[in-house]
PDB file of C-alpha atoms in Angstrom:
ATOM      1  CA  MET A   1      18.411 -16.768   8.399  1.00 52.00           C
ATOM      2  CA  GLN A   2      18.753 -13.682  10.584  1.00 58.00           C
ATOM      3  CA  SER A   3      18.566 -14.399  14.306  1.00 68.00           C
ATOM      4  CA  GLU A   4      18.109 -10.937  15.810  1.00 89.00           C
ATOM      5  CA  ILE A   5      15.720  -8.116  15.061  1.00 94.00           C
ATOM      6  CA  ASP A   6      16.851  -4.562  14.324  1.00 96.00           C
ATOM      7  CA  PRO A   7      17.021  -2.541  17.581  1.00 96.00           C
ATOM      8  CA  SER A   8      15.601   0.557  15.852  1.00 97.00           C
ATOM      9  CA  GLY A   9      12.660  -1.519  14.620  1.00 97.00           C
ATOM     10  CA  LYS A  10      12.059  -2.715  18.172  1.00 97.00           C
ATOM     11  CA  VAL A  11      11.895   0.888  19.385  1.00 98.00           C
ATOM     12  CA  ALA A  12       9.403   1.821  16.639  1.00 98.00           C
ATOM     13  CA  VAL A  13       7.159  -1.166  17.374  1.00 98.00           C
ATOM     14  CA  LYS A  14       7.205  -0.431  21.112  1.00 98.00           C
ATOM     15  CA  ARG A  15       6.044   3.124  20.419  1.00 98.00           C
ATOM     16  CA  LEU A  16       3.151   1.864  18.268  1.00 98.00           C
ATOM     17  CA  LEU A  17       2.060  -0.421  21.114  1.00 98.00           C
ATOM     18  CA  ASP A  18       2.688   2.058  23.942  1.00 98.00           C
ATOM     19  CA  GLU A  19       0.656   4.767  22.190  1.00 98.00           C
ATOM     20  CA  GLN A  20      -2.066   2.197  21.354  1.00 98.00           C
ATOM     21  CA  VAL A  21      -1.861   2.782  17.624  1.00 98.00           C
ATOM     22  CA  CYS A  22      -1.651  -1.011  17.256  1.00 98.00           C
ATOM     23  CA  ALA A  23      -3.132  -3.479  19.733  1.00 98.00           C
ATOM     24  CA  THR A  24      -0.671  -6.306  19.040  1.00 98.00           C
ATOM     25  CA  ALA A  25       2.475  -6.876  17.011  1.00 98.00           C
ATOM     26  CA  VAL A  26       4.538  -9.762  15.660  1.00 97.00           C
ATOM     27  CA  TYR A  27       8.120  -8.857  14.744  1.00 98.00           C
ATOM     28  CA  LEU A  28      10.547 -11.308  13.159  1.00 96.00           C
ATOM     29  CA  PRO A  29      14.067 -10.891  11.777  1.00 95.00           C
ATOM     30  CA  GLU A  30      13.048 -12.727   8.599  1.00 94.00           C
ATOM     31  CA  THR A  31      10.015 -14.311   6.946  1.00 94.00           C
ATOM     32  CA  ALA A  32       8.952 -15.252   3.440  1.00 93.00           C
ATOM     33  CA  SER A  33       6.064 -12.765   3.325  1.00 94.00           C
ATOM     34  CA  THR A  34       4.423 -10.708   6.070  1.00 96.00           C
ATOM     35  CA  ASN A  35       1.091 -10.918   4.225  1.00 96.00           C
ATOM     36  CA  THR A  36       1.284 -14.717   4.089  1.00 95.00           C
ATOM     37  CA  LEU A  37       2.240 -14.865   7.762  1.00 96.00           C
ATOM     38  CA  ALA A  38      -0.619 -12.531   8.716  1.00 96.00           C
ATOM     39  CA  ILE A  39      -3.142 -14.609   6.755  1.00 96.00           C
ATOM     40  CA  HIS A  40      -1.926 -17.747   8.520  1.00 95.00           C
ATOM     41  CA  GLN A  41      -2.307 -16.051  11.901  1.00 95.00           C
ATOM     42  CA  VAL A  42      -5.879 -14.958  11.186  1.00 94.00           C
ATOM     43  CA  ARG A  43      -6.851 -18.455  10.067  1.00 91.00           C
ATOM     44  CA  SER A  44      -5.048 -20.386  12.816  1.00 89.00           C
ATOM     45  CA  GLU A  45      -5.571 -18.186  15.886  1.00 86.00           C
ATOM     46  CA  ALA A  46      -8.697 -17.341  17.832  1.00 81.00           C
ATOM     47  CA  MET A  47      -8.111 -13.677  17.052  1.00 87.00           C
ATOM     48  CA  ASP A  48     -10.737 -11.299  18.438  1.00 88.00           C
ATOM     49  CA  SER A  49     -11.217  -7.633  17.654  1.00 90.00           C
ATOM     50  CA  SER A  50      -9.343  -6.531  20.781  1.00 94.00           C
ATOM     51  CA  GLN A  51      -6.120  -7.813  19.165  1.00 96.00           C
ATOM     52  CA  LEU A  52      -6.560  -5.556  16.137  1.00 97.00           C
ATOM     53  CA  PRO A  53      -5.023  -3.668  14.508  1.00 98.00           C
ATOM     54  CA  ARG A  54      -2.098  -6.100  14.487  1.00 98.00           C
ATOM     55  CA  LEU A  55       1.257  -5.208  12.993  1.00 98.00           C
ATOM     56  CA  VAL A  56       3.236  -8.006  11.336  1.00 98.00           C
ATOM     57  CA  LEU A  57       6.781  -6.855  10.642  1.00 97.00           C
ATOM     58  CA  ALA A  58       9.969  -8.462   9.357  1.00 95.00           C
ATOM     59  CA  ASP A  59      13.428  -6.988   8.823  1.00 95.00           C
ATOM     60  CA  GLN A  60      13.728  -9.065   5.657  1.00 92.00           C
ATOM     61  CA  GLN A  61      11.210 -10.763   3.371  1.00 90.00           C
ATOM     62  CA  THR A  62      12.522 -13.562   1.179  1.00 87.00           C
ATOM     63  CA  GLY A  63       9.336 -14.019  -0.861  1.00 74.00           C
ATOM     64  CA  GLY A  64       7.386 -10.787  -0.638  1.00 61.00           C
ATOM     65  CA  ARG A  65       4.341 -10.620  -2.908  1.00 61.00           C
ATOM     66  CA  GLY A  66       2.904  -7.819  -4.985  1.00 55.00           C
ATOM     67  CA  ARG A  67      -0.179  -7.620  -7.156  1.00 50.00           C
ATOM     68  CA  MET A  68      -0.612  -9.789 -10.270  1.00 48.00           C
ATOM     69  CA  GLY A  69       1.743 -12.436  -8.818  1.00 52.00           C
ATOM     70  CA  ARG A  70       4.777 -10.136  -8.859  1.00 56.00           C
ATOM     71  CA  GLN A  71       7.565 -10.513  -6.321  1.00 59.00           C
ATOM     72  CA  TRP A  72       8.541  -7.599  -4.101  1.00 56.00           C
ATOM     73  CA  GLU A  73      12.262  -7.176  -3.563  1.00 56.00           C
ATOM     74  CA  SER A  74      13.203  -6.471   0.064  1.00 68.00           C
ATOM     75  CA  ASP A  75      16.505  -5.523   1.697  1.00 79.00           C
ATOM     76  CA  ASP A  76      17.634  -3.551   4.739  1.00 87.00           C
ATOM     77  CA  GLY A  77      16.730  -0.303   2.985  1.00 93.00           C
ATOM     78  CA  THR A  78      13.137  -1.384   2.408  1.00 94.00           C
ATOM     79  CA  LEU A  79      10.269  -1.065   4.872  1.00 96.00           C
ATOM     80  CA  THR A  80       7.941  -4.071   4.544  1.00 95.00           C
ATOM     81  CA  PHE A  81       5.067  -4.793   6.900  1.00 97.00           C
ATOM     82  CA  SER A  82       1.456  -5.939   7.068  1.00 98.00           C
ATOM     83  CA  LEU A  83      -1.490  -4.799   9.147  1.00 98.00           C
ATOM     84  CA  VAL A  84      -4.421  -7.000  10.136  1.00 98.00           C
ATOM     85  CA  VAL A  85      -7.543  -4.834  10.273  1.00 97.00           C
ATOM     86  CA  GLU A  86     -11.312  -5.172  10.022  1.00 95.00           C
ATOM     87  CA  ALA A  87     -12.926  -3.422   7.088  1.00 93.00           C
ATOM     88  CA  GLY A  88     -16.401  -3.088   5.642  1.00 87.00           C
ATOM     89  CA  THR A  89     -15.341  -2.676   2.033  1.00 86.00           C
ATOM     90  CA  MET A  90     -12.477  -3.862  -0.152  1.00 91.00           C
ATOM     91  CA  GLU A  91     -13.028  -1.698  -3.243  1.00 91.00           C
ATOM     92  CA  THR A  92     -11.827   1.569  -1.744  1.00 96.00           C
ATOM     93  CA  LEU A  93      -9.499   0.141   0.900  1.00 97.00           C
ATOM     94  CA  PRO A  94      -6.244   0.250  -1.155  1.00 97.00           C
ATOM     95  CA  LEU A  95      -7.045   3.828  -2.171  1.00 98.00           C
ATOM     96  CA  ALA A  96      -7.454   4.862   1.472  1.00 98.00           C
ATOM     97  CA  VAL A  97      -4.216   3.099   2.451  1.00 98.00           C
ATOM     98  CA  GLY A  98      -2.415   5.032  -0.281  1.00 98.00           C
ATOM     99  CA  VAL A  99      -3.872   8.318   0.943  1.00 98.00           C
ATOM    100  CA  GLY A 100      -2.807   7.517   4.512  1.00 98.00           C
ATOM    101  CA  ILE A 101       0.778   6.809   3.458  1.00 98.00           C
ATOM    102  CA  ALA A 102       0.868   9.912   1.267  1.00 98.00           C
ATOM    103  CA  ARG A 103      -0.317  12.144   4.105  1.00 98.00           C
ATOM    104  CA  ALA A 104       2.323  10.751   6.452  1.00 98.00           C
ATOM    105  CA  ILE A 105       5.190  11.101   3.984  1.00 98.00           C
ATOM    106  CA  ASP A 106       4.129  14.590   2.892  1.00 97.00           C
ATOM    107  CA  PHE A 107       4.073  15.712   6.541  1.00 97.00           C
ATOM    108  CA  GLU A 108       7.406  14.144   7.438  1.00 97.00           C
ATOM    109  CA  PHE A 109       9.218  15.357   4.321  1.00 96.00           C
ATOM    110  CA  ALA A 110       7.469  18.605   3.354  1.00 93.00           C
ATOM    111  CA  PRO A 111       7.209  20.062   0.750  1.00 92.00           C
ATOM    112  CA  LEU A 112       7.265  16.616  -0.883  1.00 92.00           C
ATOM    113  CA  MET A 113       4.021  15.635  -2.685  1.00 94.00           C
ATOM    114  CA  LEU A 114       3.322  11.926  -3.133  1.00 97.00           C
ATOM    115  CA  ARG A 115       1.085  10.834  -6.012  1.00 98.00           C
ATOM    116  CA  LEU A 116      -0.983   7.639  -6.231  1.00 98.00           C
ATOM    117  CA  LYS A 117      -1.335   5.267  -9.172  1.00 97.00           C
ATOM    118  CA  TRP A 118      -4.640   3.388  -9.140  1.00 97.00           C
ATOM    119  CA  PRO A 119      -5.148   1.110  -7.431  1.00 93.00           C
ATOM    120  CA  ASN A 120      -2.077   0.522  -5.277  1.00 94.00           C
ATOM    121  CA  ASP A 121       1.215   2.198  -6.263  1.00 96.00           C
ATOM    122  CA  LEU A 122       2.993   5.074  -4.541  1.00 97.00           C
ATOM    123  CA  ILE A 123       4.574   7.532  -6.990  1.00 97.00           C
ATOM    124  CA  LEU A 124       7.245  10.127  -6.296  1.00 96.00           C
ATOM    125  CA  GLY A 125       7.894  12.388  -9.261  1.00 92.00           C
ATOM    126  CA  ASP A 126       7.322   9.857 -12.024  1.00 92.00           C
ATOM    127  CA  SER A 127       9.007   6.980 -10.187  1.00 94.00           C
ATOM    128  CA  LYS A 128       7.638   4.194  -7.999  1.00 95.00           C
ATOM    129  CA  LEU A 129       8.286   4.591  -4.278  1.00 96.00           C
ATOM    130  CA  GLY A 130       6.338   1.551  -3.134  1.00 96.00           C
ATOM    131  CA  GLY A 131       3.245  -0.571  -3.383  1.00 95.00           C
ATOM    132  CA  ILE A 132       0.241  -1.867  -1.470  1.00 96.00           C
ATOM    133  CA  LEU A 133      -1.316  -5.339  -1.446  1.00 96.00           C
ATOM    134  CA  CYS A 134      -4.679  -5.751   0.310  1.00 96.00           C
ATOM    135  CA  GLU A 135      -6.053  -9.254   0.778  1.00 96.00           C
ATOM    136  CA  ALA A 136      -9.334 -10.300   2.402  1.00 94.00           C
ATOM    137  CA  VAL A 137      -9.146 -13.423   4.553  1.00 92.00           C
ATOM    138  CA  GLN A 138     -11.822 -16.090   4.221  1.00 79.00           C
ATOM    139  CA  GLU A 139     -12.863 -17.152   7.713  1.00 68.00           C
ATOM    140  CA  SER A 140     -15.228 -19.927   8.778  1.00 56.00           C
ATOM    141  CA  THR A 141     -16.818 -17.758  11.490  1.00 60.00           C
ATOM    142  CA  PRO A 142     -17.941 -14.188  10.715  1.00 58.00           C
ATOM    143  CA  THR A 143     -16.664 -11.376  12.924  1.00 69.00           C
ATOM    144  CA  PRO A 144     -19.127  -9.938  15.496  1.00 65.00           C
ATOM    145  CA  SER A 145     -19.117  -6.624  13.628  1.00 70.00           C
ATOM    146  CA  GLY A 146     -19.881  -8.312  10.312  1.00 73.00           C
ATOM    147  CA  LYS A 147     -16.727  -6.802   8.837  1.00 86.00           C
ATOM    148  CA  ARG A 148     -14.023  -8.755   7.062  1.00 90.00           C
ATOM    149  CA  ARG A 149     -10.515  -9.348   8.295  1.00 94.00           C
ATOM    150  CA  VAL A 150      -8.183  -7.766   5.770  1.00 96.00           C
ATOM    151  CA  ILE A 151      -4.417  -7.872   5.414  1.00 97.00           C
ATOM    152  CA  VAL A 152      -2.860  -4.586   4.331  1.00 98.00           C
ATOM    153  CA  GLY A 153       0.648  -5.191   3.007  1.00 97.00           C
ATOM    154  CA  VAL A 154       3.029  -2.295   2.372  1.00 97.00           C
ATOM    155  CA  GLY A 155       6.433  -2.188   0.717  1.00 95.00           C
ATOM    156  CA  LEU A 156       8.303   1.123   0.699  1.00 96.00           C
ATOM    157  CA  ASN A 157      11.712   2.023  -0.730  1.00 96.00           C
ATOM    158  CA  VAL A 158      13.217   4.085   2.082  1.00 97.00           C
ATOM    159  CA  SER A 159      16.998   4.100   1.601  1.00 95.00           C
ATOM    160  CA  SER A 160      17.309   1.745  -1.386  1.00 93.00           C
ATOM    161  CA  ALA A 161      15.308   0.891  -4.496  1.00 90.00           C
ATOM    162  CA  PRO A 162      15.290  -2.162  -6.780  1.00 83.00           C
ATOM    163  CA  ASP A 163      16.971  -1.736 -10.156  1.00 74.00           C
ATOM    164  CA  PHE A 164      14.367  -2.641 -12.737  1.00 62.00           C
ATOM    165  CA  VAL A 165      13.223  -1.126 -16.020  1.00 58.00           C
ATOM    166  CA  GLY A 166      10.502  -2.007 -18.465  1.00 59.00           C
ATOM    167  CA  PRO A 167       8.255  -0.475 -21.116  1.00 59.00           C
ATOM    168  CA  ASP A 168       5.594   1.808 -19.581  1.00 60.00           C
ATOM    169  CA  VAL A 169       6.729   0.821 -16.059  1.00 71.00           C
ATOM    170  CA  PRO A 170       7.848   3.670 -13.790  1.00 82.00           C
ATOM    171  CA  PRO A 171      11.408   3.249 -12.502  1.00 90.00           C
ATOM    172  CA  ALA A 172      11.888   2.711  -8.765  1.00 93.00           C
ATOM    173  CA  ILE A 173      13.090   5.448  -6.424  1.00 95.00           C
ATOM    174  CA  SER A 174      13.811   5.642  -2.697  1.00 96.00           C
ATOM    175  CA  LEU A 175      12.926   8.378  -0.225  1.00 97.00           C
ATOM    176  CA  SER A 176      16.625   8.948   0.433  1.00 96.00           C
ATOM    177  CA  GLN A 177      17.314   9.459  -3.271  1.00 95.00           C
ATOM    178  CA  HIS A 178      14.516  11.991  -3.592  1.00 95.00           C
ATOM    179  CA  VAL A 179      15.228  14.091  -0.507  1.00 94.00           C
ATOM    180  CA  GLY A 180      19.002  13.828  -0.854  1.00 94.00           C
ATOM    181  CA  ARG A 181      19.861  12.609   2.628  1.00 95.00           C
ATOM    182  CA  PRO A 182      20.032   9.268   4.479  1.00 95.00           C
ATOM    183  CA  ILE A 183      16.768   8.036   5.977  1.00 97.00           C
ATOM    184  CA  LYS A 184      16.459   4.981   8.192  1.00 96.00           C
ATOM    185  CA  ARG A 185      13.499   2.782   7.379  1.00 97.00           C
ATOM    186  CA  TYR A 186      12.175   2.415  10.934  1.00 98.00           C
ATOM    187  CA  ASP A 187      12.173   6.182  11.433  1.00 97.00           C
ATOM    188  CA  VAL A 188       9.087   6.290   9.182  1.00 98.00           C
ATOM    189  CA  LEU A 189       7.269   3.208  10.526  1.00 98.00           C
ATOM    190  CA  PHE A 190       5.316   5.034  13.259  1.00 98.00           C
ATOM    191  CA  PRO A 191       3.972   7.908  11.097  1.00 98.00           C
ATOM    192  CA  ILE A 192       3.103   5.607   8.186  1.00 98.00           C
ATOM    193  CA  VAL A 193       1.235   3.018  10.282  1.00 98.00           C
ATOM    194  CA  SER A 194      -0.530   5.828  12.168  1.00 98.00           C
ATOM    195  CA  GLY A 195      -1.441   7.530   8.890  1.00 98.00           C
ATOM    196  CA  ILE A 196      -2.877   4.350   7.391  1.00 98.00           C
ATOM    197  CA  LEU A 197      -5.033   3.500  10.402  1.00 98.00           C
ATOM    198  CA  SER A 198      -6.271   7.080  10.789  1.00 98.00           C
ATOM    199  CA  THR A 199      -7.301   7.211   7.125  1.00 98.00           C
ATOM    200  CA  LEU A 200      -9.029   3.815   7.298  1.00 97.00           C
ATOM    201  CA  SER A 201     -11.102   5.178  10.176  1.00 97.00           C
ATOM    202  CA  GLU A 202     -11.908   8.264   8.091  1.00 97.00           C
ATOM    203  CA  LEU A 203     -12.946   5.982   5.208  1.00 97.00           C
ATOM    204  CA  GLU A 204     -15.630   4.469   7.479  1.00 94.00           C
ATOM    205  CA  ASN A 205     -17.011   7.857   8.515  1.00 94.00           C
ATOM    206  CA  ALA A 206     -16.312  10.212   5.603  1.00 96.00           C
ATOM    207  CA  PRO A 207     -15.485   8.142   2.499  1.00 96.00           C
ATOM    208  CA  GLU A 208     -15.935  11.006   0.051  1.00 97.00           C
ATOM    209  CA  SER A 209     -13.243  13.010   1.866  1.00 97.00           C
ATOM    210  CA  VAL A 210     -10.732  10.187   1.366  1.00 98.00           C
ATOM    211  CA  LEU A 211     -11.733   9.554  -2.246  1.00 98.00           C
ATOM    212  CA  GLY A 212     -11.568  13.278  -2.965  1.00 98.00           C
ATOM    213  CA  GLU A 213      -7.987  13.367  -1.758  1.00 98.00           C
ATOM    214  CA  PHE A 214      -7.137  10.317  -3.857  1.00 98.00           C
ATOM    215  CA  ARG A 215      -8.484  12.168  -6.895  1.00 98.00           C
ATOM    216  CA  SER A 216      -6.239  15.146  -6.128  1.00 97.00           C
ATOM    217  CA  ARG A 217      -3.222  12.818  -5.989  1.00 98.00           C
ATOM    218  CA  CYS A 218      -4.158  10.516  -8.892  1.00 97.00           C
ATOM    219  CA  TRP A 219      -1.144  10.039 -11.178  1.00 97.00           C
ATOM    220  CA  LEU A 220      -3.285   8.659 -14.019  1.00 97.00           C
ATOM    221  CA  SER A 221      -5.993  11.335 -14.279  1.00 97.00           C
ATOM    222  CA  GLY A 222      -6.046  12.967 -17.691  1.00 96.00           C
ATOM    223  CA  GLN A 223      -3.353  10.614 -18.994  1.00 96.00           C
ATOM    224  CA  LEU A 224      -3.439   8.107 -21.814  1.00 96.00           C
ATOM    225  CA  ILE A 225      -3.345   4.614 -20.339  1.00 96.00           C
ATOM    226  CA  ARG A 226      -3.136   1.015 -21.522  1.00 95.00           C
ATOM    227  CA  PHE A 227      -5.255  -1.708 -19.936  1.00 94.00           C
ATOM    228  CA  ALA A 228      -6.897  -5.021 -20.761  1.00 91.00           C
ATOM    229  CA  ARG A 229     -10.615  -5.678 -21.141  1.00 86.00           C
ATOM    230  CA  GLY A 230     -10.907  -9.441 -20.933  1.00 82.00           C
ATOM    231  CA  ASN A 231      -8.088 -10.596 -23.200  1.00 84.00           C
ATOM    232  CA  GLU A 232      -8.249  -7.493 -25.370  1.00 89.00           C
ATOM    233  CA  PRO A 233      -5.591  -4.794 -24.915  1.00 92.00           C
ATOM    234  CA  MET A 234      -7.071  -1.308 -25.001  1.00 94.00           C
ATOM    235  CA  THR A 235      -6.055   2.316 -24.622  1.00 96.00           C
ATOM    236  CA  GLY A 236      -7.979   5.322 -23.375  1.00 97.00           C
ATOM    237  CA  ARG A 237      -7.792   8.495 -21.343  1.00 97.00           C
ATOM    238  CA  CYS A 238      -8.180   8.214 -17.582  1.00 97.00           C
ATOM    239  CA  LEU A 239     -11.048  10.265 -16.146  1.00 97.00           C
ATOM    240  CA  GLY A 240     -10.259   9.472 -12.509  1.00 97.00           C
ATOM    241  CA  ILE A 241     -12.210   7.338 -10.028  1.00 97.00           C
ATOM    242  CA  ASP A 242     -15.945   7.046  -9.373  1.00 96.00           C
ATOM    243  CA  PRO A 243     -17.576   6.972  -5.893  1.00 95.00           C
ATOM    244  CA  THR A 244     -16.956   3.216  -5.616  1.00 95.00           C
ATOM    245  CA  GLY A 245     -13.223   3.552  -6.268  1.00 96.00           C
ATOM    246  CA  HIS A 246     -13.389   2.180  -9.820  1.00 96.00           C
ATOM    247  CA  LEU A 247     -11.320   3.780 -12.568  1.00 97.00           C
ATOM    248  CA  ARG A 248     -13.193   5.606 -15.345  1.00 97.00           C
ATOM    249  CA  VAL A 249     -11.639   5.516 -18.804  1.00 97.00           C
ATOM    250  CA  GLN A 250     -12.705   7.345 -21.953  1.00 97.00           C
ATOM    251  CA  THR A 251     -12.034   5.149 -24.980  1.00 95.00           C
ATOM    252  CA  GLN A 252     -12.689   6.060 -28.606  1.00 92.00           C
ATOM    253  CA  ASP A 253     -16.229   4.681 -28.371  1.00 90.00           C
ATOM    254  CA  THR A 254     -17.420   4.858 -24.772  1.00 95.00           C
ATOM    255  CA  ILE A 255     -16.633   5.370 -21.095  1.00 96.00           C
ATOM    256  CA  LEU A 256     -15.579   2.213 -19.249  1.00 96.00           C
ATOM    257  CA  THR A 257     -15.170   1.521 -15.536  1.00 95.00           C
ATOM    258  CA  LEU A 258     -12.405  -0.758 -14.292  1.00 94.00           C
ATOM    259  CA  GLY A 259     -12.760  -2.491 -10.936  1.00 92.00           C
ATOM    260  CA  SER A 260      -9.367  -4.185 -11.016  1.00 88.00           C
ATOM    261  CA  GLY A 261      -6.485  -4.989 -13.302  1.00 87.00           C
ATOM    262  CA  ASP A 262      -3.099  -3.744 -14.394  1.00 88.00           C
ATOM    263  CA  VAL A 263      -2.927  -0.252 -15.873  1.00 93.00           C
ATOM    264  CA  GLN A 264       0.075   1.461 -17.471  1.00 93.00           C
ATOM    265  CA  ARG A 265       0.425   5.148 -18.136  1.00 94.00           C
ATOM    266  CA  LEU A 266       1.639   5.720 -21.693  1.00 91.00           C
ATOM    267  CA  ARG A 267       4.559   8.047 -22.123  1.00 73.00           C
ATOM    268  CA  PRO A 268       4.115  10.785 -24.720  1.00 61.00           C
ATOM    269  CA  ALA A 269       5.587   9.902 -28.122  1.00 47.00           C
TER     270      ALA A 269
END
């Protein structure tokens, strides 16, 4: 197990705290999963709203989790962190997180244009740059605001990308590969965390603005997709998202709305 944290990560975390982007932070050299650690902290600590947003960061994750039980591969070229926030809705939260990351990356690496795959993947070109995992925490005592404590987990390929291939699965890519120059992972921590939290605030006050931007970045819109309805595999054409953040799909017979699930974009024959 690593014994020391990355000095550049320490500088980035200090800036987030000094500029009051985050209220508190936990930074470890290594952990199994920052989302799991954050959930444990919410459940075991008397955490009040003044301690949020909280950043939970690790230089290395040995058991990072993605959606649908997948494992997220993490190395020293990958940025992996979690944020503990309070949120009023879960349905549109991953979409807003994606928009926040996309805005930050587009600004830092213009004229790059990040796309978003519903509900939680970050797409660069036609390759996967990273993913988002949002998890609500069940608490015995409700928060004073009535909102839920939510863990926002982010994994981003900054200077390296996992080597995996599969049918209808976009290949992985790193920021460094795309822009053609070395990028250090903690150089992007401040703008990405700031972008996420700013967009989550916008989601509370102007949700249609955030959802409208997601629609403009949606990688699936107009594309043929494969998905499951119950245990039945189906195909259809993606019509984008509705005002609740659900995916609308035109099948041969009807228009369906998907609130969750795994969706693959079909490559043209």
